[in-house]
Coordinates of C-alpha atoms and ligand atoms in Angstrom, one line a residue:
X1 CA 91.7 90.0 71.9
X2 CA 90.7 90.3 75.5
X3 CA 91.0 93.5 77.4
X4 CA 90.6 94.4 81.1
X5 CA 88.3 97.5 81.0
X6 CA 87.5 99.6 84.1
X7 CA 84.0 101.2 83.8
X8 CA 83.7 102.6 87.4
X9 CA 85.1 101.8 90.8
X10 CA 85.0 98.0 91.4
X11 CA 83.4 97.6 88.0
X12 CA 85.9 95.8 85.8
X13 CA 85.0 93.8 82.8
X14 CA 86.9 91.4 80.5
X15 CA 85.9 92.6 77.0
X16 CA 86.6 91.6 73.4
X17 CA 88.5 94.3 71.4
X18 CA 90.0 94.1 67.9
X19 CA 93.7 93.5 67.8
X20 CA 95.2 96.9 66.9
X21 CA 97.3 97.2 63.7
X22 CA 100.7 98.8 63.9
X23 CA 101.0 102.0 61.8
X24 CA 104.3 103.4 60.4
X25 CA 107.0 103.4 63.0
X26 CA 104.9 101.3 65.4
X27 CA 105.2 97.8 66.7
X28 CA 102.5 95.3 67.9
X29 CA 103.4 93.8 71.3
X30 CA 101.9 90.7 72.7
X31 CA 101.6 91.5 76.4
X32 CA 102.9 89.0 78.8
X33 CA 102.9 90.7 82.2
X34 CA 101.3 93.9 83.6
X35 CA 102.2 95.1 87.1
X36 CA 99.5 96.8 89.2
X37 CA 100.6 100.3 90.2
X38 CA 99.3 102.5 93.0
X39 CA 97.5 104.7 90.4
X40 CA 95.7 101.6 88.9
X41 CA 94.6 100.9 92.5
X42 CA 93.3 104.4 92.9
X43 CA 91.3 104.1 89.6
X44 CA 90.0 100.7 90.6
X45 CA 89.1 101.4 94.2
X46 CA 88.2 105.1 94.0
X47 CA 87.7 106.0 90.3
X48 CA 90.8 108.2 90.3
X49 CA 92.9 110.5 92.5
X50 CA 92.9 114.2 93.2
X51 CA 91.1 115.9 90.3
X52 CA 91.8 113.0 87.9
X53 CA 88.7 110.9 87.4
X54 CA 87.6 108.1 85.1
X55 CA 84.9 109.7 82.9
X56 CA 84.6 106.9 80.4
X57 CA 85.7 103.2 80.2
X58 CA 89.5 102.8 80.3
X59 CA 92.0 100.0 80.1
X60 CA 94.3 100.5 83.0
X61 CA 98.0 99.4 83.3
X62 CA 101.3 100.9 82.4
X63 CA 103.9 98.5 83.8
X64 CA 104.2 96.2 80.9
X65 CA 106.4 93.6 79.2
X66 CA 105.8 91.3 76.2
X67 CA 107.1 90.0 72.9
X68 CA 107.2 92.0 69.7
X69 CA 104.8 90.3 67.3
X70 CA 104.5 92.5 64.3
X71 CA 106.3 95.5 62.8
X72 CA 104.7 98.6 61.3
X73 CA 106.1 100.1 58.0
X74 CA 109.6 101.5 58.3
X75 CA 110.6 99.7 61.5
X76 CA 114.1 98.1 61.3
X77 CA 115.4 98.9 64.8
X78 CA 113.8 95.8 66.4
X79 CA 112.9 92.3 65.3
X80 CA 109.8 90.2 65.6
X81 CA 110.1 87.9 68.6
X82 CA 112.2 90.3 70.8
X83 CA 111.3 90.4 74.5
X84 CA 110.6 94.0 75.5
X85 CA 109.6 96.2 78.4
X86 CA 107.1 98.8 77.2
X87 CA 107.8 102.4 78.0
X88 CA 104.2 103.8 78.7
X89 CA 105.3 107.4 78.3
X90 CA 104.8 109.1 74.9
X91 CA 105.8 112.7 74.9
X92 CA 105.1 115.1 72.0
X93 CA 108.8 115.8 71.3
X94 CA 108.2 119.4 70.3
X95 CA 106.9 121.4 73.3
X96 CA 109.2 123.6 75.3
X97 CA 109.9 120.9 77.9
X98 CA 110.5 118.2 75.4
X99 CA 113.1 120.2 73.4
X100 CA 115.0 120.8 76.7
X101 CA 115.2 117.1 77.4
X102 CA 112.5 117.2 80.1
X103 CA 109.9 115.1 78.4
X104 CA 108.5 114.0 81.8
X105 CA 107.0 117.5 82.0
X106 CA 105.6 117.4 78.4
X107 CA 102.6 119.6 78.0
X108 CA 101.0 117.1 75.6
X109 CA 102.0 113.9 77.3
X110 CA 100.2 110.7 76.2
X111 CA 100.8 108.2 79.1
X112 CA 99.3 104.7 78.9
X113 CA 96.5 103.9 81.3
X114 CA 96.0 107.5 82.4
X115 CA 92.7 109.4 82.8
X116 CA 94.6 112.7 83.0
X117 CA 93.4 113.7 79.6
X118 CA 90.1 113.2 77.8
X119 CA 89.6 111.0 75.9
X120 CA 91.6 108.8 78.3
X121 CA 94.6 106.9 77.0
X122 CA 94.1 103.2 77.3
X123 CA 96.7 101.2 79.1
X124 CA 98.2 97.8 78.6
X125 CA 96.1 95.4 80.6
X126 CA 95.1 93.6 77.4
X127 CA 96.5 90.9 75.2
X128 CA 98.0 93.3 72.6
X129 CA 99.2 96.9 72.4
X130 CA 100.5 99.0 69.6
X131 CA 103.3 101.4 70.6
X132 CA 106.0 103.4 68.8
X133 CA 109.0 101.2 68.1
X134 CA 111.0 103.5 70.4
X135 CA 108.7 102.6 73.3
X136 CA 109.6 98.8 73.0
X137 CA 112.9 98.4 74.9
X138 CA 114.7 95.0 74.4
X139 CA 115.3 93.0 77.6
X140 CA 118.3 90.8 78.1
X141 CA 117.9 87.1 78.3
X142 CA 118.9 86.6 82.0
X143 CA 115.8 88.3 83.4
X144 CA 112.3 87.1 82.6
X145 CA 109.3 89.1 81.4
X146 CA 108.0 89.3 85.0
X147 CA 111.0 91.2 86.1
X148 CA 110.9 93.3 82.9
X149 CA 107.5 94.5 83.9
X150 CA 109.1 96.3 86.8
X151 CA 111.1 98.6 84.5
X152 CA 108.6 101.4 84.7
X153 CA 108.3 101.7 88.5
X154 CA 112.1 101.2 88.8
X155 CA 112.5 104.1 86.3
X156 CA 110.4 106.3 88.6
X157 CA 112.7 105.4 91.5
X158 CA 115.9 105.9 89.5
X159 CA 114.6 109.4 88.7
X160 CA 113.8 110.0 92.3
X161 CA 117.3 109.1 93.3
X162 CA 118.7 111.4 90.6
X163 CA 116.8 114.3 92.4
X164 CA 119.0 113.7 95.5
X165 CA 122.6 114.7 96.0
X166 CA 125.3 112.1 95.5
X167 CA 124.3 109.3 97.9
X168 CA 127.8 107.7 98.2
X169 CA 128.6 107.4 101.9
X170 CA 125.2 108.8 102.9
X171 CA 122.8 107.6 105.5
X172 CA 119.4 107.3 103.8
X173 CA 115.8 106.7 105.0
X174 CA 112.9 105.4 102.8
X175 CA 109.5 106.0 104.3
X176 CA 106.7 103.8 103.0
X177 CA 107.9 100.4 101.8
X178 CA 105.4 99.5 99.1
X179 CA 106.7 98.7 95.6
X180 CA 108.0 102.3 95.1
X181 CA 109.7 102.4 98.5
X182 CA 111.3 99.0 97.9
X183 CA 112.5 99.9 94.4
X184 CA 113.8 103.3 95.7
X185 CA 115.7 101.3 98.3
X186 CA 117.3 99.2 95.6
X187 CA 118.0 102.3 93.4
X188 CA 119.6 104.2 96.4
X189 CA 121.8 101.2 97.1
X190 CA 122.8 101.0 93.5
X191 CA 123.7 104.8 93.8
X192 CA 126.1 104.0 96.6
X193 CA 124.2 104.9 99.7
X194 CA 126.1 103.8 102.8
X195 CA 123.2 102.6 105.0
X196 CA 119.5 102.6 104.1
X197 CA 116.7 102.3 106.7
X198 CA 113.0 101.9 106.2
X199 CA 109.7 102.8 107.8
X200 CA 106.2 101.5 107.2
X201 CA 103.0 100.9 109.2
X202 CA 102.8 97.2 108.2
X203 CA 105.2 94.4 109.3
X204 CA 105.5 92.4 106.1
X205 CA 107.1 95.2 104.0
X206 CA 109.5 95.8 106.9
X207 CA 110.5 92.2 106.9
X208 CA 111.2 92.6 103.2
X209 CA 113.3 95.7 103.9
X210 CA 115.4 93.7 106.4
X211 CA 115.8 90.8 103.9
X212 CA 117.1 93.4 101.3
X213 CA 119.7 94.5 103.9
X214 CA 118.1 97.6 105.5
X215 CA 120.2 99.0 108.4
X216 CA 117.0 99.3 110.4
X217 CA 113.3 98.9 109.8
X218 CA 110.8 100.7 112.0
X219 CA 107.0 100.1 112.3
X220 CA 106.0 103.7 112.9
X221 CA 102.4 102.9 113.8
X222 CA 103.8 102.7 117.4
X223 CA 104.7 106.0 118.9
X224 CA 108.3 107.2 119.5
X225 CA 110.0 104.1 118.0
X226 CA 112.5 106.4 116.2
X227 CA 113.2 108.8 119.1
X228 CA 117.0 108.2 118.7
X229 CA 116.8 109.3 115.0
X230 CA 115.6 112.8 116.0
X231 CA 118.8 113.4 118.0
X232 CA 121.0 116.4 117.1
X233 CA 118.1 117.7 114.9
X234 CA 118.0 114.6 112.7
X235 CA 120.2 111.6 111.7
X236 CA 119.6 111.1 108.0
X237 CA 121.3 112.9 105.1
X238 CA 118.5 112.0 102.6
X239 CA 114.9 110.9 103.1
X240 CA 112.9 109.5 100.3
X241 CA 109.3 109.9 101.3
X242 CA 107.4 107.2 99.3
X243 CA 104.2 106.9 101.3
X244 CA 102.5 110.2 100.5
X245 CA 101.3 110.3 104.1
X246 CA 101.3 113.5 106.1
X247 CA 102.6 111.6 109.1
X248 CA 105.6 110.4 107.2
X249 CA 106.2 113.9 105.9
X250 CA 106.3 115.2 109.4
X251 CA 108.6 112.4 110.4
X252 CA 110.9 113.2 107.4
X253 CA 111.2 116.8 108.5
X254 CA 112.2 115.7 112.0
X255 CA 114.8 113.1 111.2
X256 CA 116.5 114.9 108.3
X257 CA 119.9 116.4 109.3
X258 CA 120.6 120.1 108.9
X259 CA 121.4 120.7 105.2
X260 CA 119.9 117.4 104.3
X261 CA 117.4 116.6 101.5
X262 CA 113.9 115.3 101.4
X263 CA 112.8 113.8 98.1
X264 CA 109.0 113.6 98.0
X265 CA 108.2 110.6 95.9
X266 CA 104.6 109.8 97.0
X267 CA 101.9 112.3 96.1
X268 CA 100.6 114.1 99.2
X269 CA 97.0 115.0 100.0
X270 CA 96.0 118.5 98.7
X271 CA 96.4 120.1 102.1
X272 CA 98.7 118.7 104.8
X273 CA 99.3 119.9 108.4
X274 CA 102.9 120.0 109.5
X275 CA 105.3 122.3 111.3
X276 CA 107.4 123.3 108.4
X277 CA 109.7 125.8 110.2
X278 CA 112.4 123.1 111.0
X279 CA 112.7 122.6 107.2
X280 CA 113.6 126.3 107.0
X281 CA 115.9 126.5 110.0
X282 CA 117.7 123.3 109.2
X283 CA 118.0 124.4 105.5
X284 CA 116.5 121.3 104.2
X285 CA 116.2 120.9 100.5
X286 CA 112.8 119.7 99.5
X287 CA 112.6 118.1 96.0
X288 CA 109.7 116.8 94.1
X289 CA 110.1 114.0 91.6
X290 CA 107.8 113.0 88.7
X291 CA 107.9 110.1 86.3
X292 CA 111.2 109.6 84.4
X293 CA 113.0 110.3 81.1
X294 CA 116.0 108.3 80.0
X295 CA 115.8 106.4 83.3
X296 CA 113.5 103.9 81.6
X297 CA 116.2 102.5 79.3
X298 CA 118.6 102.4 82.3
X299 CA 116.0 100.5 84.4
X300 CA 115.6 97.9 81.6
X301 CA 119.4 97.5 81.5
X302 CA 119.8 97.2 85.3
X303 CA 117.0 94.6 85.4
X304 CA 118.2 92.7 82.4
X305 CA 121.6 91.8 83.9
X306 CA 120.1 91.7 87.5
X307 CA 122.4 94.5 88.6
X308 CA 119.2 95.4 90.4
X309 CA 117.4 92.2 91.2
X310 CA 113.7 93.0 91.4
X311 CA 112.5 89.4 92.1
X312 CA 112.1 89.9 95.9
X313 CA 109.4 92.6 95.4
X314 CA 107.1 90.5 93.1
X315 CA 104.6 89.0 95.5
X316 CA 102.1 87.2 93.3
X317 CA 100.9 86.8 89.7
X318 CA 97.3 86.3 88.7
X319 CA 95.8 85.4 85.4
X320 CA 94.2 88.5 83.9
X321 CA 90.8 86.9 84.0
X322 CA 91.1 87.2 87.8
X323 CA 91.9 90.9 87.8
X324 CA 89.4 91.7 90.5
X325 CA 91.1 89.2 92.8
X326 CA 94.5 90.7 91.9
X327 CA 93.3 94.2 92.8
X328 CA 91.8 93.0 96.1
X329 CA 95.1 91.1 96.9
X330 CA 97.2 94.1 96.0
X331 CA 95.5 96.2 98.7
X332 CA 96.5 93.8 101.5
X333 CA 99.8 95.3 102.6
X334 CA 100.5 92.3 104.9
X335 CA 100.8 90.1 101.8
X336 CA 101.4 92.2 98.7
X337 CA 104.3 94.4 97.5
X338 CA 104.1 94.1 93.6
X339 CA 101.2 92.2 92.1
X340 CA 101.2 91.2 88.4
X341 CA 98.6 90.2 85.8
X342 CA 99.6 87.4 83.4
X343 CA 98.4 87.7 79.8
X344 CA 100.5 85.1 78.1
Ligands
LIG1 ZN1 106.2 117.7 74.8

């Protein structure tokens, strides 16, 4: 089989690898689509993020869909030929977090396409992967495999929404309208938010926000465009900060109402400069959010019957042989929200 292997920043090779064999409890999945995530972009363009670095060649990719091609011994829960979204998260199941149902915090997590541990765990930008049968989640017939590959990022966003208080009747702001911002918007609407607005520093994502029904969409690269939203110490009940930019964090502190909530979805730089006192005096709840647990299966279900229609966020699909072009295109925020690689 062919695999997309990242050796170093901007050094990506298409290599031959043996097709893996499913062991007991495993399935072999023929990959059809792989979405390019922000973390893949960091590996590709910078060799990693924070302290996480690529130290040896790694197959990136963890937003995957495909068809079950072969069953390992003892697998009866799924049939050959089933269309699936692949859950890239494999927790140990026995650590103190796993036993409490918080496997996203597993202390022995094996996450596909991640250089967080050494040796690195290969991802799914290749023609075949072997995963546990439980990681292959069947997709309904209405949605295609392209949409199914959005299950992982949607799961991240459903989990982010679960970190906020009940959104019904609430006024919500999403800062940063890339794929995660856009899917958080859709997840917040599904959770019953009354009105959702968006900010970004590029115009195309804001046009998408309006198309999706945003109450307002501000390009915050211009100064003071949101002056009105700072009125009475802030106008939003909940802000989902999806950009990881210190400027957006400062904005979030300013426009969140007293007793409101900021859910920080994007990873921030190690040190950020902001006046945090308004967060204290306005009694703002600041919540982190990381990965997902059961939200993966929920994401597949919501995509399957198009309760959440992810099609508007898919910008373009490239054959995997053109992965370099796909990574370059994905960086252009005037054109790209979610970019996919096609393997079959
Ligand atoms: Zn664990």
